[in-house]
Amino acid sequence: MKVLKVSSWTIAAFVLPCLLLYVCLVFVPIIVSVYSGMLDWNGIGASKFVGLANFEKMFTNDSVFWPAVGRTFLLAGFSMLIQLPLALFVAILISRYVRRTSFLVSSYFLPVILSVAVIGQLWKTIYNPASMGGMINQILIKLGLESWTHSWLTEPKVAIYAIIVVGLWQYLGYHILIQFTGIQNIPADIYEAAKIDGAEGFKADRYITLPLIVPIFKISVVLSFIGSLQSFDLIMVMTGGGPAHATDVISSHMYNMSFLSMKYGYGSAIASFLVVVCLAATVIINFLFNRLDKRFN
């Protein structure tokens, strides 16, 4: 067999255009955002360099920022602890008990392809008060649980959890598809050999499925966590960050500061913080899963 020898200069010539494009689309905007975060600027007129003043204000003198950070991580926590384990459980059940899997998996995936505006309006109708036809409140009243009814999107202590439920519902099928695909790629011979040794059902899942699906599950974790940190569209459609900033997260607070309050420099500082958190989260998740993968292997 002849091996094609390619010089390093040839490889560089093919890689360089893509690398330049990636740098221009990713790293340059990040650098510009960090620099803009050091300006007192409304995005239109003259700007004034203020150094780290915006970052200092963000960390010490912004009553909305830290609660928004907390709600952002709350979204990520619910996704990690509820959505992903449930998606894995459903994927295992589908791969084991369902013969024609494509229709069922596609049905779970349907909410992912719907417009966020459609989903937001749909769930706003579901969350409406009973007098306005809200399905949840009407069901609770018929079940004799009238004390459990709420104005789901207008009560500060309840609204963020109502949005979390919608987010979990919307992207559950996305992670089912990812993890189902990972399970389908595990060779059937391994399960057959384990069955001979007496390992089948959930015992086989414990010793075969879970260890072998770790790399795929890591993809779900990274996508889910970073997606939670960047949550914006659903919140803006359903509540706009209200009531009284009770559903504001990092990205919605950044939007409000940049485009509604016309504090573009301060909004860029918040955006820079979000980028750093996303990068740090990705590094930490990769480190933890590498340790976990070495433990299984």
CSV table of C-alpha atoms in Angstrom, one decimal:
chain,number,residue,atom,x,y,z
A,1,MET,CA,0.0,0.0,0.0
A,2,LYS,CA,1.4,3.4,-1.0
A,3,VAL,CA,1.3,6.1,1.6
A,4,LEU,CA,0.7,9.6,0.4
A,5,LYS,CA,3.3,11.9,1.8
A,6,VAL,CA,2.1,15.5,2.3
A,7,SER,CA,4.3,18.3,3.5
A,8,SER,CA,3.5,20.4,6.5
A,9,TRP,CA,3.2,23.4,4.3
A,10,THR,CA,0.5,21.8,2.2
A,11,ILE,CA,-1.4,20.9,5.3
A,12,ALA,CA,-1.0,24.5,6.6
A,13,ALA,CA,-2.3,25.8,3.2
A,14,PHE,CA,-5.5,23.9,3.5
A,15,VAL,CA,-6.0,24.5,7.3
A,16,LEU,CA,-5.1,28.2,7.3
A,17,PRO,CA,-8.3,29.6,5.5
A,18,CYS,CA,-10.6,27.7,8.0
A,19,LEU,CA,-8.4,28.8,10.9
A,20,LEU,CA,-8.6,32.4,9.9
A,21,LEU,CA,-12.3,32.3,9.4
A,22,TYR,CA,-12.7,30.7,12.9
A,23,VAL,CA,-10.5,33.3,14.5
A,24,CYS,CA,-12.5,36.1,12.8
A,25,LEU,CA,-15.8,34.7,13.8
A,26,VAL,CA,-15.0,33.6,17.3
A,27,PHE,CA,-11.9,35.2,18.9
A,28,VAL,CA,-12.1,38.7,17.3
A,29,PRO,CA,-15.7,39.3,18.6
A,30,ILE,CA,-14.6,38.1,22.0
A,31,ILE,CA,-11.7,40.5,22.1
A,32,VAL,CA,-13.9,43.3,20.8
A,33,SER,CA,-16.5,42.5,23.5
A,34,VAL,CA,-13.9,42.6,26.3
A,35,TYR,CA,-12.6,45.9,25.0
A,36,SER,CA,-16.1,47.4,24.7
A,37,GLY,CA,-16.7,46.3,28.3
A,38,MET,CA,-14.1,48.9,29.3
A,39,LEU,CA,-15.9,51.7,27.7
A,40,ASP,CA,-18.7,54.1,28.9
A,41,TRP,CA,-20.6,53.9,25.6
A,42,ASN,CA,-24.3,54.0,24.5
A,43,GLY,CA,-23.4,52.1,21.3
A,44,ILE,CA,-24.0,55.2,19.1
A,45,GLY,CA,-22.2,58.3,20.2
A,46,ALA,CA,-18.7,58.9,21.5
A,47,SER,CA,-17.2,56.4,23.9
A,48,LYS,CA,-15.1,57.0,27.0
A,49,PHE,CA,-12.5,54.5,28.3
A,50,VAL,CA,-13.2,53.6,31.9
A,51,GLY,CA,-11.0,50.6,32.4
A,52,LEU,CA,-12.5,48.0,34.8
A,53,ALA,CA,-15.2,50.3,36.2
A,54,ASN,CA,-18.0,48.4,34.4
A,55,PHE,CA,-16.7,45.1,35.8
A,56,GLU,CA,-16.4,46.5,39.3
A,57,LYS,CA,-20.0,47.8,39.1
A,58,MET,CA,-21.2,44.5,37.7
A,59,PHE,CA,-19.7,42.5,40.6
A,60,THR,CA,-20.4,45.0,43.5
A,61,ASN,CA,-23.1,47.4,42.6
A,62,ASP,CA,-25.7,45.7,40.4
A,63,SER,CA,-28.7,44.4,42.3
A,64,VAL,CA,-29.9,42.4,39.3
A,65,PHE,CA,-26.7,40.7,38.2
A,66,TRP,CA,-26.0,38.2,40.9
A,67,PRO,CA,-29.6,37.0,41.2
A,68,ALA,CA,-29.5,36.6,37.4
A,69,VAL,CA,-26.4,34.5,37.7
A,70,GLY,CA,-28.1,32.4,40.3
A,71,ARG,CA,-31.1,31.8,38.1
A,72,THR,CA,-28.8,30.9,35.2
A,73,PHE,CA,-27.1,28.2,37.2
A,74,LEU,CA,-30.5,27.1,38.5
A,75,LEU,CA,-31.6,26.4,34.9
A,76,ALA,CA,-28.4,24.5,34.3
A,77,GLY,CA,-28.8,22.5,37.6
A,78,PHE,CA,-32.4,21.4,36.7
A,79,SER,CA,-31.1,20.4,33.2
A,80,MET,CA,-28.3,18.3,34.6
A,81,LEU,CA,-30.3,16.6,37.4
A,82,ILE,CA,-33.6,16.1,35.7
A,83,GLN,CA,-33.5,16.5,31.9
A,84,LEU,CA,-30.4,14.5,31.1
A,85,PRO,CA,-31.0,11.5,33.4
A,86,LEU,CA,-34.6,11.4,32.1
A,87,ALA,CA,-33.4,11.6,28.5
A,88,LEU,CA,-31.0,8.7,29.1
A,89,PHE,CA,-33.7,6.6,30.8
A,90,VAL,CA,-36.1,7.1,27.9
A,91,ALA,CA,-33.4,6.4,25.3
A,92,ILE,CA,-32.6,3.1,27.1
A,93,LEU,CA,-36.3,2.1,27.2
A,94,ILE,CA,-36.9,3.0,23.5
A,95,SER,CA,-33.8,1.0,22.4
A,96,ARG,CA,-34.9,-2.0,24.4
A,97,TYR,CA,-38.6,-2.2,24.0
A,98,VAL,CA,-39.6,-0.3,20.8
A,99,ARG,CA,-39.1,-2.0,17.4
A,100,ARG,CA,-39.9,0.9,15.2
A,101,THR,CA,-38.0,3.6,17.0
A,102,SER,CA,-37.8,6.3,14.3
A,103,PHE,CA,-41.4,7.6,14.8
A,104,LEU,CA,-41.2,7.7,18.6
A,105,VAL,CA,-37.8,9.4,18.6
A,106,SER,CA,-39.0,11.9,16.0
A,107,SER,CA,-42.1,12.6,18.2
A,108,TYR,CA,-39.9,13.5,21.1
A,109,PHE,CA,-37.8,15.7,18.9
A,110,LEU,CA,-40.7,17.7,17.5
A,111,PRO,CA,-40.6,20.5,20.2
A,112,VAL,CA,-37.0,21.1,19.3
A,113,ILE,CA,-37.8,22.2,15.7
A,114,LEU,CA,-40.8,24.4,16.7
A,115,SER,CA,-40.2,28.1,16.8
A,116,VAL,CA,-39.5,29.5,20.3
A,117,ALA,CA,-42.1,32.1,19.7
A,118,VAL,CA,-44.7,29.3,19.1
A,119,ILE,CA,-43.6,27.4,22.2
A,120,GLY,CA,-43.6,30.5,24.3
A,121,GLN,CA,-47.1,31.6,23.3
A,122,LEU,CA,-48.4,28.0,23.7
A,123,TRP,CA,-47.2,27.7,27.2
A,124,LYS,CA,-48.3,31.2,28.1
A,125,THR,CA,-51.8,30.1,27.2
A,126,ILE,CA,-51.3,26.9,29.3
A,127,TYR,CA,-50.2,29.0,32.2
A,128,ASN,CA,-53.0,31.5,32.0
A,129,PRO,CA,-55.4,31.9,35.0
A,130,ALA,CA,-58.4,29.6,35.0
A,131,SER,CA,-60.7,32.5,34.1
A,132,MET,CA,-58.7,33.0,30.9
A,133,GLY,CA,-58.7,29.3,30.0
A,134,GLY,CA,-55.4,28.3,31.5
A,135,MET,CA,-55.2,24.5,31.2
A,136,ILE,CA,-53.1,23.8,34.3
A,137,ASN,CA,-55.2,25.9,36.7
A,138,GLN,CA,-58.4,24.4,35.3
A,139,ILE,CA,-57.1,20.9,35.8
A,140,LEU,CA,-56.1,21.7,39.4
A,141,ILE,CA,-59.5,23.2,40.1
A,142,LYS,CA,-61.3,20.1,38.7
A,143,LEU,CA,-59.1,17.9,40.9
A,144,GLY,CA,-60.1,19.9,44.0
A,145,LEU,CA,-56.6,21.4,44.3
A,146,GLU,CA,-57.6,25.1,43.9
A,147,SER,CA,-55.1,26.1,46.5
A,148,TRP,CA,-52.3,25.0,44.2
A,149,THR,CA,-53.3,27.3,41.4
A,150,HIS,CA,-51.0,30.3,40.6
A,151,SER,CA,-50.5,33.1,38.3
A,152,TRP,CA,-47.6,31.1,37.0
A,153,LEU,CA,-45.8,33.8,35.0
A,154,THR,CA,-46.6,36.8,37.2
A,155,GLU,CA,-45.7,35.6,40.6
A,156,PRO,CA,-41.9,36.3,41.2
A,157,LYS,CA,-41.3,33.2,43.2
A,158,VAL,CA,-43.0,30.9,40.8
A,159,ALA,CA,-42.3,32.3,37.3
A,160,ILE,CA,-38.7,31.1,36.9
A,161,TYR,CA,-39.8,27.5,37.7
A,162,ALA,CA,-42.6,27.7,35.2
A,163,ILE,CA,-40.1,28.7,32.5
A,164,ILE,CA,-37.7,25.9,33.6
A,165,VAL,CA,-40.5,23.3,33.0
A,166,VAL,CA,-40.9,24.6,29.5
A,167,GLY,CA,-37.2,24.5,28.8
A,168,LEU,CA,-37.0,20.9,30.1
A,169,TRP,CA,-39.9,19.9,27.9
A,170,GLN,CA,-38.6,21.6,24.8
A,171,TYR,CA,-35.1,20.1,24.7
A,172,LEU,CA,-35.8,16.7,26.3
A,173,GLY,CA,-36.2,15.1,22.8
A,174,TYR,CA,-32.9,16.7,21.7
A,175,HIS,CA,-31.0,14.8,24.3
A,176,ILE,CA,-33.0,11.7,23.8
A,177,LEU,CA,-31.9,11.7,20.2
A,178,ILE,CA,-28.2,12.2,21.1
A,179,GLN,CA,-28.2,9.4,23.7
A,180,PHE,CA,-30.4,7.0,21.7
A,181,THR,CA,-27.9,7.3,18.9
A,182,GLY,CA,-25.0,6.6,21.2
A,183,ILE,CA,-26.8,3.5,22.6
A,184,GLN,CA,-27.6,2.3,19.0
A,185,ASN,CA,-23.9,2.4,18.2
A,186,ILE,CA,-22.9,0.0,20.9
A,187,PRO,CA,-22.3,-3.4,19.3
A,188,ALA,CA,-25.0,-6.0,20.0
A,189,ASP,CA,-22.3,-8.6,20.4
A,190,ILE,CA,-21.4,-7.1,23.7
A,191,TYR,CA,-24.9,-7.4,25.1
A,192,GLU,CA,-25.2,-11.0,23.8
A,193,ALA,CA,-21.9,-11.9,25.6
A,194,ALA,CA,-23.1,-10.2,28.8
A,195,LYS,CA,-26.4,-12.1,28.6
A,196,ILE,CA,-24.5,-15.4,28.5
A,197,ASP,CA,-22.8,-14.3,31.7
A,198,GLY,CA,-26.1,-13.5,33.3
A,199,ALA,CA,-26.1,-9.7,32.8
A,200,GLU,CA,-29.2,-8.4,31.1
A,201,GLY,CA,-31.8,-5.7,31.6
A,202,PHE,CA,-30.8,-2.9,33.8
A,203,LYS,CA,-27.8,-4.9,35.0
A,204,ALA,CA,-26.4,-4.8,31.5
A,205,ASP,CA,-27.1,-1.1,31.3
A,206,ARG,CA,-25.1,-0.5,34.5
A,207,TYR,CA,-22.0,-2.4,33.3
A,208,ILE,CA,-22.2,-1.9,29.5
A,209,THR,CA,-24.5,0.9,28.4
A,210,LEU,CA,-23.5,3.5,31.0
A,211,PRO,CA,-19.7,3.1,30.7
A,212,LEU,CA,-19.7,3.0,26.9
A,213,ILE,CA,-22.1,6.0,26.5
A,214,VAL,CA,-19.9,8.3,28.6
A,215,PRO,CA,-18.4,10.2,25.6
A,216,ILE,CA,-21.9,10.7,24.1
A,217,PHE,CA,-23.3,11.7,27.5
A,218,LYS,CA,-20.5,14.3,27.8
A,219,ILE,CA,-21.7,15.9,24.6
A,220,SER,CA,-25.2,16.2,26.1
A,221,VAL,CA,-23.8,17.7,29.3
A,222,VAL,CA,-21.8,20.3,27.5
A,223,LEU,CA,-24.6,21.3,25.2
A,224,SER,CA,-27.1,21.4,28.0
A,225,PHE,CA,-24.9,23.4,30.4
A,226,ILE,CA,-23.8,25.9,27.8
A,227,GLY,CA,-27.3,26.2,26.5
A,228,SER,CA,-28.6,26.9,29.9
A,229,LEU,CA,-26.0,29.6,30.5
A,230,GLN,CA,-27.1,31.2,27.2
A,231,SER,CA,-30.8,31.0,27.9
A,232,PHE,CA,-32.5,34.0,26.4
A,233,ASP,CA,-35.2,33.6,23.7
A,234,LEU,CA,-37.7,31.6,25.7
A,235,ILE,CA,-37.5,34.0,28.7
A,236,MET,CA,-37.9,37.1,26.5
A,237,VAL,CA,-40.9,35.6,24.8
A,238,MET,CA,-42.7,34.4,28.0
A,239,THR,CA,-41.8,37.1,30.6
A,240,GLY,CA,-39.3,39.5,29.2
A,241,GLY,CA,-37.3,39.0,32.4
A,242,GLY,CA,-40.2,40.0,34.6
A,243,PRO,CA,-42.0,40.3,36.9
A,244,ALA,CA,-39.6,42.8,38.6
A,245,HIS,CA,-36.5,41.0,37.1
A,246,ALA,CA,-37.6,37.7,38.8
A,247,THR,CA,-36.8,35.7,35.6
A,248,ASP,CA,-33.8,37.6,34.4
A,249,VAL,CA,-30.8,35.5,33.6
A,250,ILE,CA,-27.3,36.6,32.5
A,251,SER,CA,-28.1,36.9,28.8
A,252,SER,CA,-31.4,38.7,29.3
A,253,HIS,CA,-29.8,41.2,31.7
A,254,MET,CA,-27.1,41.8,29.2
A,255,TYR,CA,-29.7,42.5,26.5
A,256,ASN,CA,-31.6,44.9,28.8
A,257,MET,CA,-28.5,46.8,29.6
A,258,SER,CA,-27.2,47.0,26.1
A,259,PHE,CA,-30.3,47.7,24.1
A,260,LEU,CA,-33.0,48.9,26.4
A,261,SER,CA,-30.9,51.0,28.8
A,262,MET,CA,-28.5,52.0,26.1
A,263,LYS,CA,-25.5,51.0,28.2
A,264,TYR,CA,-23.6,49.1,25.5
A,265,GLY,CA,-20.3,49.2,27.4
A,266,TYR,CA,-21.8,47.7,30.5
A,267,GLY,CA,-23.7,45.1,28.5
A,268,SER,CA,-20.4,44.1,26.8
A,269,ALA,CA,-18.9,43.6,30.3
A,270,ILE,CA,-21.7,41.2,31.2
A,271,ALA,CA,-21.2,39.4,27.8
A,272,SER,CA,-17.5,39.0,28.6
A,273,PHE,CA,-18.3,37.5,31.9
A,274,LEU,CA,-20.7,35.0,30.2
A,275,VAL,CA,-18.0,34.0,27.7
A,276,VAL,CA,-15.5,33.3,30.5
A,277,VAL,CA,-18.1,31.2,32.4
A,278,CYS,CA,-18.9,29.2,29.3
A,279,LEU,CA,-15.3,28.5,28.6
A,280,ALA,CA,-14.6,27.6,32.2
A,281,ALA,CA,-17.6,25.3,32.3
A,282,THR,CA,-16.5,23.5,29.1
A,283,VAL,CA,-13.0,23.0,30.5
A,284,ILE,CA,-14.3,21.7,33.9
A,285,ILE,CA,-16.8,19.3,32.3
A,286,ASN,CA,-14.2,17.9,29.9
A,287,PHE,CA,-11.8,17.4,32.8
A,288,LEU,CA,-14.4,15.6,34.9
A,289,PHE,CA,-15.5,13.4,32.1
A,290,ASN,CA,-11.9,12.5,31.2
A,291,ARG,CA,-11.4,11.4,34.8
A,292,LEU,CA,-14.6,9.4,34.6
A,293,ASP,CA,-13.6,7.8,31.3
A,294,LYS,CA,-10.3,6.7,32.7
A,295,ARG,CA,-12.0,5.2,35.7
A,296,PHE,CA,-14.3,3.1,33.5
A,297,ASN,CA,-11.4,2.1,31.3
